[in-house]
Coordinates of N, CA and C in Angstrom, one line a residue:
M597 N 17.7 -19.0 24.3 CA 16.8 -18.8 23.1 C 17.6 -18.5 21.9
Q598 N 17.1 -19.1 20.8 CA 17.8 -18.8 19.6 C 17.5 -17.4 19.1
N599 N 18.3 -16.9 18.2 CA 18.1 -15.5 17.6 C 16.9 -15.6 16.7
P600 N 15.8 -14.8 17.0 CA 14.6 -14.9 16.2 C 14.8 -14.5 14.8
F601 N 15.8 -13.7 14.5 CA 16.0 -13.2 13.2 C 16.7 -14.3 12.3
S602 N 17.3 -15.3 12.9 CA 17.9 -16.4 12.2 C 16.9 -17.4 11.7
A603 N 15.6 -17.4 12.3 CA 14.6 -18.3 11.9 C 14.0 -17.9 10.6
P604 N 13.7 -18.8 9.7 CA 13.0 -18.4 8.5 C 11.7 -17.8 8.7
V605 N 11.3 -16.9 7.7 CA 9.9 -16.4 7.7 C 9.0 -17.5 7.5
P606 N 7.8 -17.6 8.3 CA 6.9 -18.6 8.3 C 6.4 -18.9 6.8
P607 N 6.2 -20.1 6.4 CA 5.6 -20.5 5.1 C 4.3 -19.7 4.8
G608 N 4.2 -19.1 3.6 CA 3.0 -18.4 3.3 C 3.1 -16.9 3.6
L609 N 4.2 -16.5 4.2 CA 4.4 -15.1 4.6 C 5.6 -14.4 3.9
R610 N 5.8 -14.9 2.7 CA 6.9 -14.3 1.9 C 6.9 -12.8 1.9
G611 N 8.0 -12.1 2.2 CA 8.0 -10.7 2.2 C 7.5 -10.1 3.5
A612 N 7.3 -10.9 4.6 CA 6.8 -10.4 5.8 C 7.8 -9.5 6.5
T613 N 7.2 -8.7 7.4 CA 8.0 -7.8 8.3 C 7.9 -8.5 9.7
R614 N 9.1 -8.5 10.3 CA 9.2 -9.2 11.7 C 9.5 -8.1 12.7
I615 N 8.7 -8.3 13.9 CA 8.8 -7.5 15.1 C 9.1 -8.4 16.2
V616 N 10.1 -8.1 17.0 CA 10.5 -9.0 18.1 C 10.6 -8.1 19.4
H617 N 10.0 -8.6 20.4 CA 10.1 -8.0 21.7 C 10.4 -9.1 22.8
R618 N 11.2 -8.6 23.8 CA 11.5 -9.6 24.8 C 11.4 -8.9 26.2
A619 N 11.1 -9.6 27.2 CA 10.9 -9.2 28.6 C 11.2 -10.3 29.6
D620 N 11.7 -9.9 30.7 CA 11.8 -10.9 31.8 C 10.7 -10.6 32.8
L621 N 10.1 -11.7 33.2 CA 9.0 -11.6 34.2 C 9.2 -12.5 35.4
A622 N 8.6 -12.1 36.4 CA 8.7 -12.7 37.7 C 7.7 -13.9 37.9
C623 N 7.7 -14.8 37.1 CA 6.9 -16.0 37.2 C 7.5 -17.1 36.4
T624 N 7.0 -18.3 36.6 CA 7.6 -19.5 35.9 C 7.1 -19.5 34.4
P625 N 7.9 -20.1 33.5 CA 7.5 -20.2 32.1 C 6.1 -20.8 31.9
H626 N 5.8 -21.9 32.8 CA 4.4 -22.5 32.7 C 3.3 -21.5 33.1
T627 N 3.6 -20.7 34.1 CA 2.5 -19.7 34.6 C 2.3 -18.7 33.5
L628 N 3.4 -18.2 32.9 CA 3.3 -17.2 31.8 C 2.6 -17.8 30.6
F629 N 3.0 -19.0 30.3 CA 2.4 -19.8 29.2 C 0.9 -19.8 29.3
D630 N 0.5 -20.3 30.5 CA -1.0 -20.5 30.7 C -1.7 -19.2 30.7
F631 N -1.1 -18.0 30.9 CA -1.7 -16.8 30.9 C -1.8 -16.2 29.5
V632 N -0.6 -16.1 28.8 CA -0.6 -15.5 27.5 C -1.2 -16.3 26.4
T633 N -1.4 -17.6 26.6 CA -2.0 -18.4 25.6 C -3.5 -18.7 25.8
N634 N -4.0 -18.0 26.9 CA -5.4 -17.9 27.2 C -6.0 -16.7 26.6
A635 N -6.5 -16.8 25.4 CA -7.0 -15.6 24.6 C -8.0 -14.8 25.4
S636 N -8.8 -15.5 26.3 CA -9.8 -14.7 27.0 C -9.2 -13.7 28.0
Q637 N -7.9 -13.8 28.1 CA -7.2 -12.8 29.0 C -6.4 -11.8 28.2
W638 N -6.3 -11.8 27.0 CA -5.6 -10.9 26.1 C -6.0 -9.5 26.4
H639 N -7.2 -9.1 26.6 CA -7.6 -7.7 26.8 C -6.9 -7.1 28.0
R640 N -6.5 -8.0 28.9 CA -5.8 -7.5 30.2 C -4.4 -7.0 30.0
W641 N -3.8 -7.4 28.8 CA -2.4 -7.0 28.7 C -2.1 -6.5 27.3
H642 N -2.9 -6.9 26.2 CA -2.5 -6.4 24.9 C -3.4 -5.3 24.4
P643 N -2.9 -4.2 24.1 CA -3.8 -3.0 23.7 C -4.5 -3.2 22.4
A644 N -4.0 -4.1 21.6 CA -4.7 -4.2 20.3 C -5.9 -5.1 20.4
T645 N -6.1 -5.8 21.4 CA -7.2 -6.8 21.6 C -8.4 -6.0 22.1
H646 N -9.4 -5.8 21.3 CA -10.6 -5.1 21.8 C -11.6 -6.1 22.3
A647 N -11.7 -7.3 21.7 CA -12.6 -8.3 22.3 C -12.1 -9.7 21.7
V648 N -12.6 -10.8 22.3 CA -12.4 -12.1 21.7 C -13.7 -12.8 21.8
R649 N -13.9 -13.8 21.0 CA -15.1 -14.7 21.1 C -14.8 -16.1 20.6
N650 N -15.6 -17.0 20.9 CA -15.4 -18.4 20.6 C -14.1 -18.9 21.2
V651 N -13.9 -18.6 22.4 CA -12.7 -19.0 23.1 C -13.0 -19.4 24.5
P652 N -12.4 -20.6 24.9 CA -12.6 -21.0 26.3 C -11.6 -20.2 27.2
D653 N -11.9 -20.3 28.5 CA -11.1 -19.6 29.5 C -10.0 -20.5 30.0
R654 N -9.1 -20.8 29.1 CA -7.9 -21.7 29.3 C -7.0 -21.5 28.1
P655 N -5.7 -22.1 28.3 CA -4.8 -22.0 27.1 C -5.4 -22.8 26.0
L656 N -5.2 -22.2 24.8 CA -5.6 -22.8 23.5 C -4.4 -23.8 23.1
V657 N -4.8 -24.9 22.5 CA -3.9 -26.0 22.1 C -3.9 -26.1 20.6
K658 N -2.9 -26.9 20.1 CA -2.8 -27.0 18.7 C -4.1 -27.4 18.0
G659 N -4.4 -26.7 16.9 CA -5.6 -27.0 16.2 C -6.8 -26.1 16.6
E660 N -6.8 -25.6 17.7 CA -8.0 -24.7 18.2 C -8.0 -23.3 17.5
Q661 N -9.2 -22.8 17.4 CA -9.2 -21.5 16.8 C -10.0 -20.5 17.7
M662 N -9.9 -19.2 17.5 CA -10.6 -18.2 18.2 C -10.7 -16.9 17.3
V663 N -11.6 -16.0 17.7 CA -11.8 -14.9 16.9 C -11.5 -13.7 17.8
E664 N -10.6 -12.8 17.3 CA -10.2 -11.6 18.0 C -10.6 -10.4 17.2
H665 N -11.2 -9.4 17.9 CA -11.5 -8.1 17.3 C -10.3 -7.3 17.6
I666 N -9.6 -6.8 16.6 CA -8.3 -6.1 16.7 C -8.5 -4.6 16.3
K667 N -7.8 -3.8 17.1 CA -7.6 -2.4 16.8 C -6.2 -2.2 16.7
A668 N -5.6 -2.0 15.5 CA -4.1 -1.9 15.4 C -3.8 -1.1 14.1
A669 N -2.8 -0.2 14.2 CA -2.4 0.5 13.1 C -3.5 1.2 12.3
H670 N -4.4 1.9 13.0 CA -5.5 2.6 12.5 C -6.5 1.7 11.8
R671 N -6.5 0.5 12.1 CA -7.5 -0.4 11.5 C -8.3 -1.1 12.6
S672 N -9.5 -1.5 12.3 CA -10.3 -2.3 13.2 C -10.9 -3.4 12.4
F673 N -10.6 -4.7 12.9 CA -11.0 -5.8 12.1 C -11.0 -7.1 12.9
E674 N -11.6 -8.1 12.4 CA -11.7 -9.4 13.1 C -10.7 -10.3 12.4
A675 N -10.0 -11.2 13.3 CA -9.1 -12.2 12.7 C -9.5 -13.5 13.4
T676 N -9.5 -14.5 12.6 CA -9.6 -15.9 13.2 C -8.2 -16.5 13.3
W677 N -7.8 -16.7 14.5 CA -6.4 -17.3 14.8 C -6.5 -18.8 14.9
T678 N -5.5 -19.5 14.4 CA -5.5 -20.9 14.7 C -4.1 -21.2 15.3
V679 N -4.1 -22.1 16.3 CA -2.9 -22.5 17.0 C -2.3 -23.5 16.1
I680 N -1.0 -23.3 15.7 CA -0.2 -24.2 14.8 C 0.9 -24.9 15.6
D681 N 1.4 -24.4 16.6 CA 2.4 -25.0 17.5 C 2.1 -24.8 19.0
C682 N 2.3 -25.8 19.8 CA 2.0 -25.7 21.2 C 2.9 -26.6 22.0
D683 N 3.8 -26.1 22.7 CA 4.7 -26.9 23.6 C 4.6 -26.2 24.9
P684 N 3.8 -26.5 25.8 CA 3.4 -25.8 27.1 C 4.8 -25.5 27.9
G685 N 4.7 -24.2 28.2 CA 5.9 -23.6 29.0 C 7.1 -23.3 28.2
R686 N 7.0 -23.5 26.9 CA 8.2 -23.2 26.0 C 7.8 -22.4 24.7
L687 N 6.8 -22.9 24.0 CA 6.5 -22.3 22.6 C 5.0 -22.3 22.3
W688 N 4.5 -21.3 21.7 CA 3.2 -21.3 21.2 C 3.1 -20.4 20.0
R689 N 2.5 -20.9 18.9 CA 2.4 -20.1 17.6 C 1.1 -20.2 17.1
I690 N 0.6 -19.0 16.6 CA -0.8 -18.9 16.0 C -0.6 -18.2 14.6
T691 N -1.6 -18.5 13.8 CA -1.6 -17.8 12.5 C -3.0 -17.3 12.2
T692 N -3.0 -16.3 11.3 CA -4.3 -15.8 10.8 C -4.1 -15.2 9.4
A693 N -5.1 -15.2 8.6 CA -5.2 -14.5 7.3 C -6.5 -13.9 7.2
T694 N -6.5 -12.6 6.9 CA -7.7 -11.8 6.7 C -7.6 -11.0 5.3
P695 N -8.6 -10.5 4.9 CA -8.5 -9.6 3.6 C -7.5 -8.5 3.8
L696 N -7.2 -8.1 5.0 CA -6.2 -7.0 5.2 C -4.8 -7.5 5.3
G697 N -4.6 -8.8 5.5 CA -3.2 -9.3 5.6 C -3.1 -10.6 6.3
A698 N -1.9 -11.1 6.6 CA -1.7 -12.3 7.3 C -0.6 -12.1 8.4
S699 N -0.6 -13.0 9.3 CA 0.3 -12.8 10.5 C 0.5 -14.2 11.1
V700 N 1.7 -14.3 11.7 CA 2.1 -15.5 12.6 C 2.7 -14.8 13.8
L701 N 2.1 -15.2 15.0 CA 2.6 -14.7 16.3 C 3.3 -16.0 16.9
T702 N 4.5 -15.7 17.4 CA 5.2 -16.8 18.2 C 5.6 -16.3 19.5
Y703 N 5.2 -17.1 20.6 CA 5.6 -16.8 21.9 C 6.5 -17.9 22.4
R704 N 7.7 -17.4 22.9 CA 8.7 -18.3 23.5 C 9.0 -18.0 24.9
M705 N 9.1 -19.0 25.7 CA 9.4 -18.8 27.2 C 10.6 -19.6 27.6
A706 N 11.3 -19.2 28.5 CA 12.5 -20.0 29.0 C 12.7 -19.5 30.4
P707 N 13.2 -20.5 31.3 CA 13.5 -20.1 32.7 C 14.7 -19.1 32.7
A708 N 14.6 -18.1 33.6 CA 15.6 -17.1 33.8 C 15.7 -16.8 35.3
P709 N 16.8 -16.3 35.7 CA 17.0 -16.0 37.1 C 15.7 -15.1 37.6
G710 N 15.0 -15.5 38.7 CA 14.0 -14.7 39.1 C 12.7 -14.9 38.4
G711 N 12.6 -15.8 37.5 CA 11.4 -16.1 36.8 C 11.6 -16.6 35.4
C712 N 11.2 -15.9 34.3 CA 11.3 -16.4 33.0 C 11.6 -15.3 32.0
H713 N 12.1 -15.7 30.9 CA 12.3 -14.8 29.8 C 11.2 -15.1 28.7
F714 N 10.5 -14.0 28.2 CA 9.5 -14.1 27.3 C 9.9 -13.4 26.0
E715 N 9.7 -14.0 24.9 CA 10.0 -13.4 23.6 C 8.7 -13.5 22.7
R716 N 8.2 -12.4 22.1 CA 7.1 -12.4 21.3 C 7.6 -11.9 19.9
T717 N 7.3 -12.8 18.9 CA 7.7 -12.4 17.5 C 6.4 -12.3 16.7
C718 N 6.3 -11.2 16.0 CA 5.1 -11.1 15.1 C 5.7 -11.0 13.7
D719 N 5.4 -11.9 12.8 CA 5.6 -11.8 11.4 C 4.3 -11.4 10.8
F720 N 4.3 -10.4 9.9 CA 3.1 -9.9 9.4 C 3.3 -9.3 8.0
R721 N 2.3 -9.4 7.2 CA 2.3 -8.9 5.8 C 0.9 -8.3 5.5
S722 N 0.8 -7.1 5.1 CA -0.5 -6.5 4.8 C -0.8 -6.7 3.3
E723 N -2.0 -6.6 3.0 CA -2.5 -6.6 1.6 C -2.8 -5.4 1.1
G724 N -2.8 -5.1 -0.2 CA -3.2 -3.9 -0.9 C -2.3 -2.8 -0.6
A725 N -2.8 -1.5 -0.5 CA -2.0 -0.3 -0.4 C -1.3 -0.3 1.0
W726 N -1.9 -1.0 2.0 CA -1.3 -1.0 3.4 C 0.1 -1.7 3.3
A727 N 0.3 -2.5 2.4 CA 1.7 -3.2 2.2 C 2.8 -2.3 2.1
L728 N 2.5 -1.2 1.4 CA 3.6 -0.1 1.2 C 4.0 0.5 2.5
L729 N 3.2 0.3 3.6 CA 3.6 0.9 4.9 C 4.1 -0.1 5.9
D730 N 4.2 -1.4 5.5 CA 4.6 -2.4 6.5 C 5.9 -2.1 7.1
G731 N 6.9 -1.7 6.3 CA 8.3 -1.6 6.7 C 8.5 -0.4 7.6
N732 N 7.6 0.6 7.7 CA 7.9 1.7 8.4 C 6.7 2.1 9.3
L733 N 5.7 2.7 8.8 CA 4.5 3.1 9.7 C 3.8 2.0 10.4
T734 N 3.4 1.0 9.7 CA 2.7 -0.1 10.3 C 3.6 -0.8 11.3
R735 N 4.8 -1.0 11.0 CA 5.8 -1.7 11.9 C 5.9 -0.9 13.2
W736 N 6.1 0.5 13.0 CA 6.2 1.3 14.2 C 5.0 1.3 15.1
M737 N 3.8 1.3 14.5 CA 2.5 1.3 15.3 C 2.4 -0.1 16.0
L738 N 2.7 -1.2 15.3 CA 2.5 -2.5 15.9 C 3.6 -2.7 17.0
A739 N 4.8 -2.2 16.7 CA 5.9 -2.3 17.7 C 5.6 -1.6 18.9
R740 N 5.0 -0.4 18.9 CA 4.6 0.4 20.1 C 3.6 -0.4 20.8
Q741 N 2.6 -1.0 20.2 CA 1.6 -1.7 20.9 C 2.2 -3.0 21.6
A742 N 3.0 -3.7 20.9 CA 3.7 -4.9 21.4 C 4.5 -4.5 22.7
A743 N 5.3 -3.4 22.6 CA 6.1 -3.0 23.7 C 5.2 -2.7 24.9
Q744 N 4.1 -2.1 24.7 CA 3.2 -1.7 25.7 C 2.7 -3.0 26.3
A745 N 2.3 -4.0 25.5 CA 1.8 -5.3 25.9 C 2.8 -5.9 26.9
L746 N 4.1 -5.9 26.6 CA 5.0 -6.6 27.4 C 5.2 -5.8 28.7
R747 N 5.1 -4.5 28.7 CA 5.2 -3.7 29.9 C 4.0 -4.0 30.8
N748 N 2.8 -4.2 30.1 CA 1.6 -4.6 30.9 C 1.8 -5.9 31.6
L749 N 2.4 -6.9 30.8 CA 2.6 -8.2 31.4 C 3.5 -8.1 32.7
Q750 N 4.5 -7.3 32.6 CA 5.4 -7.1 33.7 C 4.8 -6.5 35.0
Q751 N 3.7 -5.8 34.8 CA 3.0 -5.1 35.8 C 1.9 -6.0 36.5
L752 N 1.6 -7.1 35.8 CA 0.5 -8.0 36.4 C 1.2 -8.9 37.3
S753 N 0.5 -9.3 38.3 CA 1.0 -10.3 39.3 C 0.5 -11.7 38.8
L754 N 1.4 -12.4 38.1 CA 1.1 -13.7 37.6 C 1.6 -14.8 38.4

């Protein structure tokens, strides 16, 4: 996998903060892809996902949208995510923009001994006064949730 910090910030997110987490999981890249790209399953592993709606019980593909009710960084809000890249078993990227800010999430998978390597990159930029906290407090809160999410994934039997 390439160094996620060498990739440019996604278009439209100038000044974004980047959070990257990695984990090795005991499943194939395709099994992991099918699970983490199925937004109806997010509540099982990601602590920020309070609920989802307008989503089928299957992996989302390029161009599809869904609505997530998020509880993160002491905020509770809804975000409509759109899949902008989809390469099953390898790459999945979604984007959202709300009055509170914008984000691009990128999931990368690759075969690894005993299963697969998973990398989750979150590029985000808050709006208004919250933007002042992106580089420290907001980043810390989101990073803690993302780290817990990957630990949750490792505990699931996929």
